mmCIF file of N, CA and C in Angstrom:
data_model
loop_
_atom_site.group_PDB
_atom_site.id
_atom_site.type_symbol
_atom_site.label_atom_id
_atom_site.label_comp_id
_atom_site.label_asym_id
_atom_site.label_seq_id
_atom_site.Cartn_x
_atom_site.Cartn_y
_atom_site.Cartn_z
ATOM 1 N N MET A 191 -49.125 18.467 -6.721
ATOM 2 C CA MET A 191 -49.210 17.258 -5.890
ATOM 3 C C MET A 191 -49.643 16.143 -6.624
ATOM 4 N N THR A 192 -49.471 15.995 -7.808
ATOM 5 C CA THR A 192 -49.601 14.978 -8.693
ATOM 6 C C THR A 192 -48.402 13.935 -8.685
ATOM 7 N N PRO A 193 -48.605 12.723 -8.508
ATOM 8 C CA PRO A 193 -47.449 11.806 -8.619
ATOM 9 C C PRO A 193 -46.777 11.733 -9.925
ATOM 10 N N ARG A 194 -45.392 11.823 -9.836
ATOM 11 C CA ARG A 194 -44.629 11.847 -11.132
ATOM 12 C C ARG A 194 -43.579 10.731 -11.044
ATOM 13 N N LEU A 195 -43.343 10.029 -12.060
ATOM 14 C CA LEU A 195 -42.194 9.068 -11.979
ATOM 15 C C LEU A 195 -40.934 9.817 -11.651
ATOM 16 N N GLY A 196 -40.061 9.142 -10.853
ATOM 17 C CA GLY A 196 -38.821 9.667 -10.378
ATOM 18 C C GLY A 196 -38.961 10.587 -9.122
ATOM 19 N N MET A 197 -40.090 10.813 -8.568
ATOM 20 C CA MET A 197 -40.185 11.460 -7.346
ATOM 21 C C MET A 197 -39.446 10.784 -6.230
ATOM 22 N N HIS A 198 -38.846 11.547 -5.319
ATOM 23 C CA HIS A 198 -38.098 10.924 -4.304
ATOM 24 C C HIS A 198 -38.836 11.120 -2.911
ATOM 25 N N PHE A 199 -38.774 10.145 -2.156
ATOM 26 C CA PHE A 199 -39.271 10.064 -0.811
ATOM 27 C C PHE A 199 -38.149 9.686 0.199
ATOM 28 N N ASP A 200 -38.035 10.277 1.259
ATOM 29 C CA ASP A 200 -37.049 9.895 2.327
ATOM 30 C C ASP A 200 -37.340 8.539 2.910
ATOM 31 N N ASP A 201 -38.545 8.116 3.039
ATOM 32 C CA ASP A 201 -38.918 6.795 3.625
ATOM 33 C C ASP A 201 -40.161 6.337 3.230
ATOM 34 N N LEU A 202 -40.647 5.218 3.458
ATOM 35 C CA LEU A 202 -41.915 4.651 3.086
ATOM 36 C C LEU A 202 -43.190 5.327 3.707
ATOM 37 N N ASP A 203 -43.035 5.830 4.842
ATOM 38 C CA ASP A 203 -44.058 6.596 5.487
ATOM 39 C C ASP A 203 -44.368 7.954 4.752
ATOM 40 N N GLU A 204 -43.261 8.562 4.239
ATOM 41 C CA GLU A 204 -43.473 9.704 3.448
ATOM 42 C C GLU A 204 -44.099 9.425 2.041
ATOM 43 N N ALA A 205 -43.774 8.278 1.554
ATOM 44 C CA ALA A 205 -44.537 7.965 0.247
ATOM 45 C C ALA A 205 -45.951 7.597 0.565
ATOM 46 N N TYR A 206 -46.330 6.916 1.607
ATOM 47 C CA TYR A 206 -47.616 6.530 2.056
ATOM 48 C C TYR A 206 -48.496 7.719 2.220
ATOM 49 N N ASN A 207 -47.931 8.652 3.074
ATOM 50 C CA ASN A 207 -48.640 9.871 3.337
ATOM 51 C C ASN A 207 -48.952 10.781 2.126
ATOM 52 N N PHE A 208 -47.984 10.786 1.216
ATOM 53 C CA PHE A 208 -48.190 11.575 -0.033
ATOM 54 C C PHE A 208 -49.315 11.015 -0.783
ATOM 55 N N TYR A 209 -49.244 9.655 -1.034
ATOM 56 C CA TYR A 209 -50.240 8.983 -1.842
ATOM 57 C C TYR A 209 -51.609 8.975 -1.202
ATOM 58 N N ASN A 210 -51.705 8.909 0.116
ATOM 59 C CA ASN A 210 -52.819 9.008 0.834
ATOM 60 C C ASN A 210 -53.596 10.322 0.666
ATOM 61 N N ALA A 211 -52.806 11.390 0.777
ATOM 62 C CA ALA A 211 -53.232 12.897 0.582
ATOM 63 C C ALA A 211 -53.702 13.021 -0.843
ATOM 64 N N TYR A 212 -52.955 12.526 -1.752
ATOM 65 C CA TYR A 212 -53.359 12.594 -3.193
ATOM 66 C C TYR A 212 -54.604 11.818 -3.447
ATOM 67 N N GLY A 213 -54.745 10.611 -2.968
ATOM 68 C CA GLY A 213 -55.976 9.799 -2.998
ATOM 69 C C GLY A 213 -57.229 10.587 -2.505
ATOM 70 N N LYS A 214 -57.083 11.207 -1.414
ATOM 71 C CA LYS A 214 -58.254 11.958 -0.777
ATOM 72 C C LYS A 214 -58.731 13.024 -1.777
ATOM 73 N N LEU A 215 -57.633 13.727 -2.374
ATOM 74 C CA LEU A 215 -58.117 14.804 -3.294
ATOM 75 C C LEU A 215 -58.690 14.190 -4.593
ATOM 76 N N ALA A 216 -58.207 13.087 -4.972
ATOM 77 C CA ALA A 216 -58.682 12.371 -6.227
ATOM 78 C C ALA A 216 -59.997 11.524 -6.037
ATOM 79 N N GLY A 217 -60.406 11.389 -4.769
ATOM 80 C CA GLY A 217 -61.542 10.777 -4.513
ATOM 81 C C GLY A 217 -61.601 9.325 -4.146
ATOM 82 N N PHE A 218 -60.378 8.711 -3.739
ATOM 83 C CA PHE A 218 -60.373 7.398 -3.242
ATOM 84 C C PHE A 218 -59.402 7.207 -2.076
ATOM 85 N N SER A 219 -59.539 6.128 -1.375
ATOM 86 C CA SER A 219 -58.656 5.809 -0.159
ATOM 87 C C SER A 219 -57.702 4.788 -0.674
ATOM 88 N N ILE A 220 -56.599 4.587 0.082
ATOM 89 C CA ILE A 220 -55.537 3.700 -0.387
ATOM 90 C C ILE A 220 -55.366 2.704 0.723
ATOM 91 N N ARG A 221 -54.572 1.607 0.321
ATOM 92 C CA ARG A 221 -54.154 0.548 1.268
ATOM 93 C C ARG A 221 -52.722 0.116 0.896
ATOM 94 N N LYS A 222 -51.885 -0.428 1.738
ATOM 95 C CA LYS A 222 -50.709 -1.064 1.375
ATOM 96 C C LYS A 222 -51.034 -2.345 0.752
ATOM 97 N N GLU A 223 -50.458 -2.743 -0.416
ATOM 98 C CA GLU A 223 -50.674 -4.005 -1.003
ATOM 99 C C GLU A 223 -49.550 -4.877 -0.810
ATOM 100 N N SER A 224 -48.467 -4.746 -1.272
ATOM 101 C CA SER A 224 -47.289 -5.686 -1.260
ATOM 102 C C SER A 224 -46.047 -5.109 -1.139
ATOM 103 N N SER A 225 -44.973 -5.798 -0.850
ATOM 104 C CA SER A 225 -43.662 -5.298 -0.839
ATOM 105 C C SER A 225 -42.700 -6.455 -0.873
ATOM 106 N N ASN A 226 -41.407 -6.156 -1.110
ATOM 107 C CA ASN A 226 -40.365 -7.155 -1.235
ATOM 108 C C ASN A 226 -39.147 -6.705 -0.434
ATOM 109 N N ARG A 227 -38.584 -7.566 0.244
ATOM 110 C CA ARG A 227 -37.414 -7.316 1.142
ATOM 111 C C ARG A 227 -36.130 -7.789 0.617
ATOM 112 N N GLY A 228 -35.110 -7.159 0.812
ATOM 113 C CA GLY A 228 -33.779 -7.667 0.420
ATOM 114 C C GLY A 228 -33.295 -8.715 1.433
ATOM 115 N N LYS A 229 -32.035 -9.299 1.174
ATOM 116 C CA LYS A 229 -31.443 -10.146 2.070
ATOM 117 C C LYS A 229 -31.137 -9.608 3.454
ATOM 118 N N ASP A 230 -30.973 -8.281 3.549
ATOM 119 C CA ASP A 230 -30.716 -7.564 4.721
ATOM 120 C C ASP A 230 -31.952 -7.223 5.561
ATOM 121 N N GLY A 231 -33.188 -7.625 4.856
ATOM 122 C CA GLY A 231 -34.403 -7.212 5.645
ATOM 123 C C GLY A 231 -35.023 -5.902 5.305
ATOM 124 N N GLU A 232 -34.347 -4.999 4.524
ATOM 125 C CA GLU A 232 -34.855 -3.743 4.102
ATOM 126 C C GLU A 232 -35.823 -3.854 3.003
ATOM 127 N N VAL A 233 -36.804 -3.081 3.068
ATOM 128 C CA VAL A 233 -37.831 -3.109 1.975
ATOM 129 C C VAL A 233 -37.184 -2.565 0.666
ATOM 130 N N VAL A 234 -37.190 -3.457 -0.328
ATOM 131 C CA VAL A 234 -36.688 -3.056 -1.626
ATOM 132 C C VAL A 234 -37.626 -2.332 -2.547
ATOM 133 N N TRP A 235 -38.947 -2.737 -2.449
ATOM 134 C CA TRP A 235 -39.980 -1.907 -3.123
ATOM 135 C C TRP A 235 -41.340 -2.188 -2.274
ATOM 136 N N LYS A 236 -42.275 -1.176 -2.545
ATOM 137 C CA LYS A 236 -43.477 -1.269 -1.791
ATOM 138 C C LYS A 236 -44.502 -0.700 -2.777
ATOM 139 N N ARG A 237 -45.684 -1.277 -2.803
ATOM 140 C CA ARG A 237 -46.876 -0.883 -3.614
ATOM 141 C C ARG A 237 -47.918 -0.538 -2.773
ATOM 142 N N PHE A 238 -48.583 0.685 -3.015
ATOM 143 C CA PHE A 238 -49.894 1.132 -2.428
ATOM 144 C C PHE A 238 -50.843 1.232 -3.501
ATOM 145 N N VAL A 239 -52.043 0.734 -3.242
ATOM 146 C CA VAL A 239 -53.113 0.662 -4.224
ATOM 147 C C VAL A 239 -54.471 1.334 -3.668
ATOM 148 N N CYS A 240 -55.425 1.518 -4.618
ATOM 149 C CA CYS A 240 -56.755 1.963 -4.181
ATOM 150 C C CYS A 240 -57.314 0.971 -3.227
ATOM 151 N N SER A 241 -58.044 1.341 -2.265
ATOM 152 C CA SER A 241 -58.654 0.343 -1.414
ATOM 153 C C SER A 241 -59.825 -0.447 -1.978
ATOM 154 N N LYS A 242 -60.199 -0.092 -3.177
ATOM 155 C CA LYS A 242 -61.231 -0.838 -3.944
ATOM 156 C C LYS A 242 -60.468 -1.672 -5.014
ATOM 157 N N GLU A 243 -59.256 -1.801 -5.075
ATOM 158 C CA GLU A 243 -58.481 -2.663 -5.956
ATOM 159 C C GLU A 243 -58.763 -4.117 -5.808
ATOM 160 N N GLY A 244 -58.888 -4.808 -6.865
ATOM 161 C CA GLY A 244 -59.039 -6.298 -6.938
ATOM 162 C C GLY A 244 -60.505 -6.662 -7.149
ATOM 163 N N LYS A 245 -60.814 -7.905 -6.998
ATOM 164 C CA LYS A 245 -62.113 -8.459 -6.987
ATOM 165 C C LYS A 245 -62.221 -9.604 -5.990
ATOM 166 N N THR A 246 -63.480 -9.868 -5.520
ATOM 167 C CA THR A 246 -63.690 -11.035 -4.699
ATOM 168 C C THR A 246 -63.262 -12.366 -5.314
ATOM 169 N N ASP A 247 -62.538 -13.259 -4.693
ATOM 170 C CA ASP A 247 -62.079 -14.428 -5.148
ATOM 171 C C ASP A 247 -63.233 -15.274 -5.703
ATOM 172 N N GLU A 248 -63.129 -15.798 -6.918
ATOM 173 C CA GLU A 248 -64.200 -16.531 -7.501
ATOM 174 C C GLU A 248 -64.599 -17.816 -6.705
ATOM 175 N N LYS A 249 -63.768 -18.264 -5.834
ATOM 176 C CA LYS A 249 -64.116 -19.470 -5.000
ATOM 177 C C LYS A 249 -65.351 -19.120 -4.092
ATOM 178 N N HIS A 250 -65.563 -17.888 -3.795
ATOM 179 C CA HIS A 250 -66.655 -17.340 -3.000
ATOM 180 C C HIS A 250 -67.910 -17.257 -3.618
ATOM 181 N N TRP A 251 -68.009 -17.428 -5.084
ATOM 182 C CA TRP A 251 -69.225 -17.154 -5.786
ATOM 183 C C TRP A 251 -69.633 -18.491 -6.475
ATOM 184 N N ILE A 252 -70.981 -18.666 -6.616
ATOM 185 C CA ILE A 252 -71.561 -19.631 -7.475
ATOM 186 C C ILE A 252 -72.534 -19.009 -8.231
ATOM 187 N N GLY A 253 -72.208 -18.920 -9.585
ATOM 188 C CA GLY A 253 -73.015 -18.042 -10.389
ATOM 189 C C GLY A 253 -72.958 -16.634 -10.026
ATOM 190 N N LYS A 254 -74.101 -16.063 -9.668
ATOM 191 C CA LYS A 254 -74.183 -14.644 -9.177
ATOM 192 C C LYS A 254 -74.470 -14.568 -7.703
ATOM 193 N N GLU A 255 -74.366 -15.744 -6.986
ATOM 194 C CA GLU A 255 -74.638 -15.745 -5.635
ATOM 195 C C GLU A 255 -73.434 -15.939 -4.800
ATOM 196 N N LEU A 256 -73.349 -15.221 -3.758
ATOM 197 C CA LEU A 256 -72.112 -15.265 -2.795
ATOM 198 C C LEU A 256 -72.321 -16.365 -1.926
ATOM 199 N N VAL A 257 -71.350 -17.137 -1.695
ATOM 200 C CA VAL A 257 -71.343 -18.333 -0.884
ATOM 201 C C VAL A 257 -70.774 -18.051 0.518
ATOM 202 N N GLN A 258 -71.300 -18.099 1.573
ATOM 203 C CA GLN A 258 -70.931 -18.120 2.982
ATOM 204 C C GLN A 258 -70.269 -16.649 3.273
ATOM 205 N N ARG A 259 -70.499 -15.721 2.349
ATOM 206 C CA ARG A 259 -70.072 -14.361 2.694
ATOM 207 C C ARG A 259 -71.308 -13.467 2.570
ATOM 208 N N ARG A 260 -71.746 -12.959 3.723
ATOM 209 C CA ARG A 260 -73.027 -12.118 3.753
ATOM 210 C C ARG A 260 -72.661 -10.734 3.825
ATOM 211 N N ARG A 261 -71.482 -10.405 3.277
ATOM 212 C CA ARG A 261 -71.067 -8.895 3.267
ATOM 213 C C ARG A 261 -71.248 -8.338 1.858
ATOM 214 N N MET A 262 -71.261 -7.081 1.804
ATOM 215 C CA MET A 262 -71.497 -6.376 0.549
ATOM 216 C C MET A 262 -70.121 -6.418 -0.208
ATOM 217 N N GLU A 263 -70.170 -6.405 -1.471
ATOM 218 C CA GLU A 263 -68.984 -6.434 -2.299
ATOM 219 C C GLU A 263 -68.275 -5.043 -2.078
ATOM 220 N N THR A 264 -66.934 -5.113 -1.818
ATOM 221 C CA THR A 264 -66.262 -3.817 -1.540
ATOM 222 C C THR A 264 -65.185 -3.579 -2.614
ATOM 223 N N ARG A 265 -64.876 -4.682 -3.427
ATOM 224 C CA ARG A 265 -63.803 -4.365 -4.429
ATOM 225 C C ARG A 265 -64.423 -4.244 -5.806
ATOM 226 N N PHE A 266 -63.883 -3.257 -6.500
ATOM 227 C CA PHE A 266 -64.478 -3.048 -7.853
ATOM 228 C C PHE A 266 -63.382 -2.870 -8.893
ATOM 229 N N ASP A 267 -62.204 -3.591 -8.718
ATOM 230 C CA ASP A 267 -61.093 -3.566 -9.658
ATOM 231 C C ASP A 267 -60.568 -2.242 -10.011
ATOM 232 N N CYS A 268 -60.407 -1.342 -9.035
ATOM 233 C CA CYS A 268 -59.838 -0.046 -9.263
ATOM 234 C C CYS A 268 -58.393 -0.302 -9.586
ATOM 235 N N LYS A 269 -57.843 0.479 -10.478
ATOM 236 C CA LYS A 269 -56.573 0.292 -11.036
ATOM 237 C C LYS A 269 -55.530 1.348 -10.447
ATOM 238 N N ALA A 270 -55.973 2.171 -9.685
ATOM 239 C CA ALA A 270 -54.992 3.195 -9.096
ATOM 240 C C ALA A 270 -53.884 2.619 -8.177
ATOM 241 N N LYS A 271 -52.671 2.992 -8.522
ATOM 242 C CA LYS A 271 -51.576 2.450 -7.652
ATOM 243 C C LYS A 271 -50.305 3.336 -7.812
ATOM 244 N N LEU A 272 -49.547 3.148 -6.780
ATOM 245 C CA LEU A 272 -48.247 3.859 -6.737
ATOM 246 C C LEU A 272 -47.169 2.819 -6.136
ATOM 247 N N GLN A 273 -46.122 2.650 -6.883
ATOM 248 C CA GLN A 273 -44.990 1.751 -6.447
ATOM 249 C C GLN A 273 -43.700 2.674 -6.241
ATOM 250 N N VAL A 274 -42.992 2.357 -5.163
ATOM 251 C CA VAL A 274 -41.697 2.979 -4.976
ATOM 252 C C VAL A 274 -40.666 1.926 -4.703
ATOM 253 N N LYS A 275 -39.407 2.166 -5.237
ATOM 254 C CA LYS A 275 -38.282 1.375 -5.014
ATOM 255 C C LYS A 275 -37.174 1.938 -4.230
ATOM 256 N N LEU A 276 -36.442 1.191 -3.598
ATOM 257 C CA LEU A 276 -35.297 1.608 -2.824
ATOM 258 C C LEU A 276 -34.210 2.334 -3.739
ATOM 259 N N ASP A 277 -33.819 3.459 -3.377
ATOM 260 C CA ASP A 277 -32.818 4.196 -4.137
ATOM 261 C C ASP A 277 -31.454 3.994 -3.563
ATOM 262 N N LYS A 278 -30.422 4.146 -4.447
ATOM 263 C CA LYS A 278 -29.062 4.084 -3.821
ATOM 264 C C LYS A 278 -28.774 5.059 -2.764
ATOM 265 N N SER A 279 -29.414 6.127 -2.660
ATOM 266 C CA SER A 279 -29.275 7.172 -1.695
ATOM 267 C C SER A 279 -29.839 6.784 -0.372
ATOM 268 N N GLY A 280 -30.645 5.807 -0.315
ATOM 269 C CA GLY A 280 -31.243 5.312 0.937
ATOM 270 C C GLY A 280 -32.665 5.612 0.991
ATOM 271 N N GLY A 281 -33.267 6.532 0.155
ATOM 272 C CA GLY A 281 -34.641 6.954 0.124
ATOM 273 C C GLY A 281 -35.372 5.995 -0.845
ATOM 274 N N TYR A 282 -36.487 6.390 -1.262
ATOM 275 C CA TYR A 282 -37.302 5.646 -2.301
ATOM 276 C C TYR A 282 -37.676 6.513 -3.427
ATOM 277 N N VAL A 283 -37.828 5.887 -4.574
ATOM 278 C CA VAL A 283 -38.106 6.609 -5.808
ATOM 279 C C VAL A 283 -39.431 6.080 -6.446
ATOM 280 N N LEU A 284 -40.332 6.911 -6.903
ATOM 281 C CA LEU A 284 -41.561 6.421 -7.560
ATOM 282 C C LEU A 284 -41.185 5.902 -8.812
ATOM 283 N N ASN A 285 -41.450 4.502 -9.052
ATOM 284 C CA ASN A 285 -41.004 3.848 -10.254
ATOM 285 C C ASN A 285 -42.224 3.334 -11.100
ATOM 286 N N ASP A 286 -43.460 3.302 -10.515
ATOM 287 C CA ASP A 286 -44.671 2.855 -11.222
ATOM 288 C C ASP A 286 -45.927 3.638 -10.638
ATOM 289 N N TYR A 287 -46.730 4.111 -11.599
ATOM 290 C CA TYR A 287 -47.977 4.829 -11.068
ATOM 291 C C TYR A 287 -49.049 4.601 -12.084
ATOM 292 N N ASN A 288 -50.257 4.459 -11.635
ATOM 293 C CA ASN A 288 -51.380 4.438 -12.595
ATOM 294 C C ASN A 288 -52.497 5.236 -11.923
ATOM 295 N N ALA A 289 -53.038 6.133 -12.690
ATOM 296 C CA ALA A 289 -53.955 7.075 -12.152
ATOM 297 C C ALA A 289 -55.404 6.587 -12.279
ATOM 298 N N LYS A 290 -55.752 5.460 -12.962
ATOM 299 C CA LYS A 290 -57.062 5.031 -13.159
ATOM 300 C C LYS A 290 -57.653 4.663 -11.731
ATOM 301 N N LYS A 291 -58.862 5.129 -11.663
ATOM 302 C CA LYS A 291 -59.527 4.739 -10.215
ATOM 303 C C LYS A 291 -60.850 4.108 -10.510
ATOM 304 N N VAL A 292 -61.492 3.763 -9.429
ATOM 305 C CA VAL A 292 -62.733 3.051 -9.460
ATOM 306 C C VAL A 292 -63.740 3.803 -10.227
ATOM 307 N N PRO A 293 -64.629 3.291 -11.041
ATOM 308 C CA PRO A 293 -65.713 4.113 -11.621
ATOM 309 C C PRO A 293 -66.624 4.522 -10.612
ATOM 310 N N SER A 294 -67.103 5.744 -10.744
ATOM 311 C CA SER A 294 -67.932 6.362 -9.655
ATOM 312 C C SER A 294 -69.169 5.635 -9.300
ATOM 313 N N PHE A 295 -69.815 4.916 -10.380
ATOM 314 C CA PHE A 295 -70.961 4.124 -10.160
ATOM 315 C C PHE A 295 -70.727 3.053 -9.185
ATOM 316 N N ALA A 296 -69.449 2.499 -9.232
ATOM 317 C CA ALA A 296 -69.282 1.333 -8.374
ATOM 318 C C ALA A 296 -69.284 1.575 -6.838
ATOM 319 N N VAL A 297 -68.990 2.776 -6.574
ATOM 320 C CA VAL A 297 -68.920 3.175 -5.235
ATOM 321 C C VAL A 297 -70.331 3.124 -4.553
ATOM 322 N N PHE A 298 -71.318 3.298 -5.369
ATOM 323 C CA PHE A 298 -72.761 3.257 -4.772
ATOM 324 C C PHE A 298 -73.460 1.988 -5.236
ATOM 325 N N SER A 299 -72.824 1.069 -5.731
ATOM 326 C CA SER A 299 -73.506 -0.210 -6.300
ATOM 327 C C SER A 299 -74.184 -0.903 -5.090
ATOM 328 N N THR A 300 -75.377 -1.257 -5.289
ATOM 329 C CA THR A 300 -76.123 -2.033 -4.319
ATOM 330 C C THR A 300 -76.589 -3.370 -4.898
ATOM 331 N N SER A 301 -76.005 -3.815 -5.987
ATOM 332 C CA SER A 301 -76.442 -4.915 -6.659
ATOM 333 C C SER A 301 -76.109 -6.239 -5.719
ATOM 334 N N ARG A 302 -75.132 -6.055 -4.796
ATOM 335 C CA ARG A 302 -74.745 -7.416 -4.100
ATOM 336 C C ARG A 302 -74.940 -7.129 -2.686
ATOM 337 N N LEU A 303 -75.909 -6.391 -2.260
ATOM 338 C CA LEU A 303 -76.211 -6.273 -0.862
ATOM 339 C C LEU A 303 -76.735 -7.638 -0.288
ATOM 340 N N PRO A 304 -76.395 -8.005 0.996
ATOM 341 C CA PRO A 304 -76.839 -9.164 1.563
ATOM 342 C C PRO A 304 -78.384 -9.065 1.726
ATOM 343 N N SER A 305 -78.998 -10.270 1.618
ATOM 344 C CA SER A 305 -80.513 -10.219 1.799
ATOM 345 C C SER A 305 -80.909 -10.673 3.189
#
């Protein structure tokens, strides 16, 4: 049940469900990040990422203080991702994959709890 380059999926839902199940076993949850559509409106590629992927936009920070956002930091720059592209057969093929996930200490970080 480990992702492999070249894996085939019949549709995007199958790819999402596969990566979601894999993420649960690996200890992270996923979200849909981005996609691209062709001229006919069909999704050409789709990327799924760890739900902790990315960082809070710097415009929300002044030094170490959060500006106008009283919520706890939820993004820890997790690198886990899976990307599929449209195959000539009509399904989707896994064409990019990264297994790195969020460091375990980040999940329990309380350094930015609201006061």
